Amino acid sequence: MAYKITDACVSCGACAAECPVGAISEGDSIYVIDADACVECGACAEACPVGAPQAE
């Protein structure tokens, strides 16, 4: 299951900088993860200061 960024996102970009496959991009109000590109490594969750990325 891919990771998904919840509404807790503060749009800091920490997760996008850590994604090894570039699956995270800035959305309208929060960052979003391309589920098809996500390799479920958890790097985004570890980098996020507010715990917004969650495994689906």
mmCIF file of C-alpha atoms in Angstrom:
data_model
loop_
_atom_site.group_PDB
_atom_site.id
_atom_site.type_symbol
_atom_site.label_atom_id
_atom_site.label_comp_id
_atom_site.label_asym_id
_atom_site.label_seq_id
_atom_site.Cartn_x
_atom_site.Cartn_y
_atom_site.Cartn_z
ATOM 1 C CA MET A 1 0.000 0.000 0.000
ATOM 2 C CA ALA A 2 1.317 3.417 -0.939
ATOM 3 C CA TYR A 3 1.693 6.303 1.473
ATOM 4 C CA LYS A 4 -0.813 9.164 1.490
ATOM 5 C CA ILE A 5 -0.335 12.646 2.924
ATOM 6 C CA THR A 6 -3.055 13.648 5.379
ATOM 7 C CA ASP A 7 -4.546 17.074 6.102
ATOM 8 C CA ALA A 8 -1.962 17.460 8.886
ATOM 9 C CA CYS A 9 0.489 18.551 6.147
ATOM 10 C CA VAL A 10 1.985 22.013 6.716
ATOM 11 C CA SER A 11 3.495 22.182 3.190
ATOM 12 C CA CYS A 12 7.096 22.373 4.428
ATOM 13 C CA GLY A 13 8.448 20.135 1.630
ATOM 14 C CA ALA A 14 10.558 17.940 3.914
ATOM 15 C CA CYS A 15 8.908 14.793 2.575
ATOM 16 C CA ALA A 16 9.435 15.678 -1.085
ATOM 17 C CA ALA A 17 13.131 16.301 -0.489
ATOM 18 C CA GLU A 18 13.539 12.806 1.001
ATOM 19 C CA CYS A 19 11.525 10.781 -1.542
ATOM 20 C CA PRO A 20 14.027 8.635 -3.470
ATOM 21 C CA VAL A 21 11.712 8.203 -6.470
ATOM 22 C CA GLY A 22 10.278 11.716 -6.736
ATOM 23 C CA ALA A 23 6.728 10.561 -6.044
ATOM 24 C CA ILE A 24 5.833 13.621 -3.952
ATOM 25 C CA SER A 25 4.800 16.968 -5.385
ATOM 26 C CA GLU A 26 3.177 20.158 -4.174
ATOM 27 C CA GLY A 27 -0.601 20.057 -4.528
ATOM 28 C CA ASP A 28 -3.171 22.832 -4.153
ATOM 29 C CA SER A 29 -2.883 23.156 -0.376
ATOM 30 C CA ILE A 30 -0.824 20.142 0.742
ATOM 31 C CA TYR A 31 1.794 17.877 -0.784
ATOM 32 C CA VAL A 32 0.552 14.759 -2.593
ATOM 33 C CA ILE A 33 2.046 11.341 -3.298
ATOM 34 C CA ASP A 34 1.704 9.601 -6.668
ATOM 35 C CA ALA A 35 0.542 6.168 -5.483
ATOM 36 C CA ASP A 36 1.757 4.509 -8.688
ATOM 37 C CA ALA A 37 5.297 5.815 -8.184
ATOM 38 C CA CYS A 38 5.494 5.298 -4.398
ATOM 39 C CA VAL A 39 7.795 2.428 -3.389
ATOM 40 C CA GLU A 40 6.535 2.406 0.215
ATOM 41 C CA CYS A 41 9.984 3.057 1.711
ATOM 42 C CA GLY A 42 8.704 5.328 4.500
ATOM 43 C CA ALA A 43 11.350 8.022 3.985
ATOM 44 C CA CYS A 44 8.630 10.667 3.744
ATOM 45 C CA ALA A 45 7.063 9.637 7.047
ATOM 46 C CA GLU A 46 10.436 9.725 8.792
ATOM 47 C CA ALA A 47 11.230 13.205 7.440
ATOM 48 C CA CYS A 48 7.865 14.815 8.192
ATOM 49 C CA PRO A 49 7.822 16.979 11.331
ATOM 50 C CA VAL A 50 4.052 16.575 11.792
ATOM 51 C CA GLY A 51 3.540 12.936 10.764
ATOM 52 C CA ALA A 52 1.372 13.741 7.754
ATOM 53 C CA PRO A 53 2.457 10.853 5.461
ATOM 54 C CA GLN A 54 0.614 7.690 6.495
ATOM 55 C CA ALA A 55 0.561 4.195 5.005
ATOM 56 C CA GLU A 56 -2.797 3.546 3.333
#
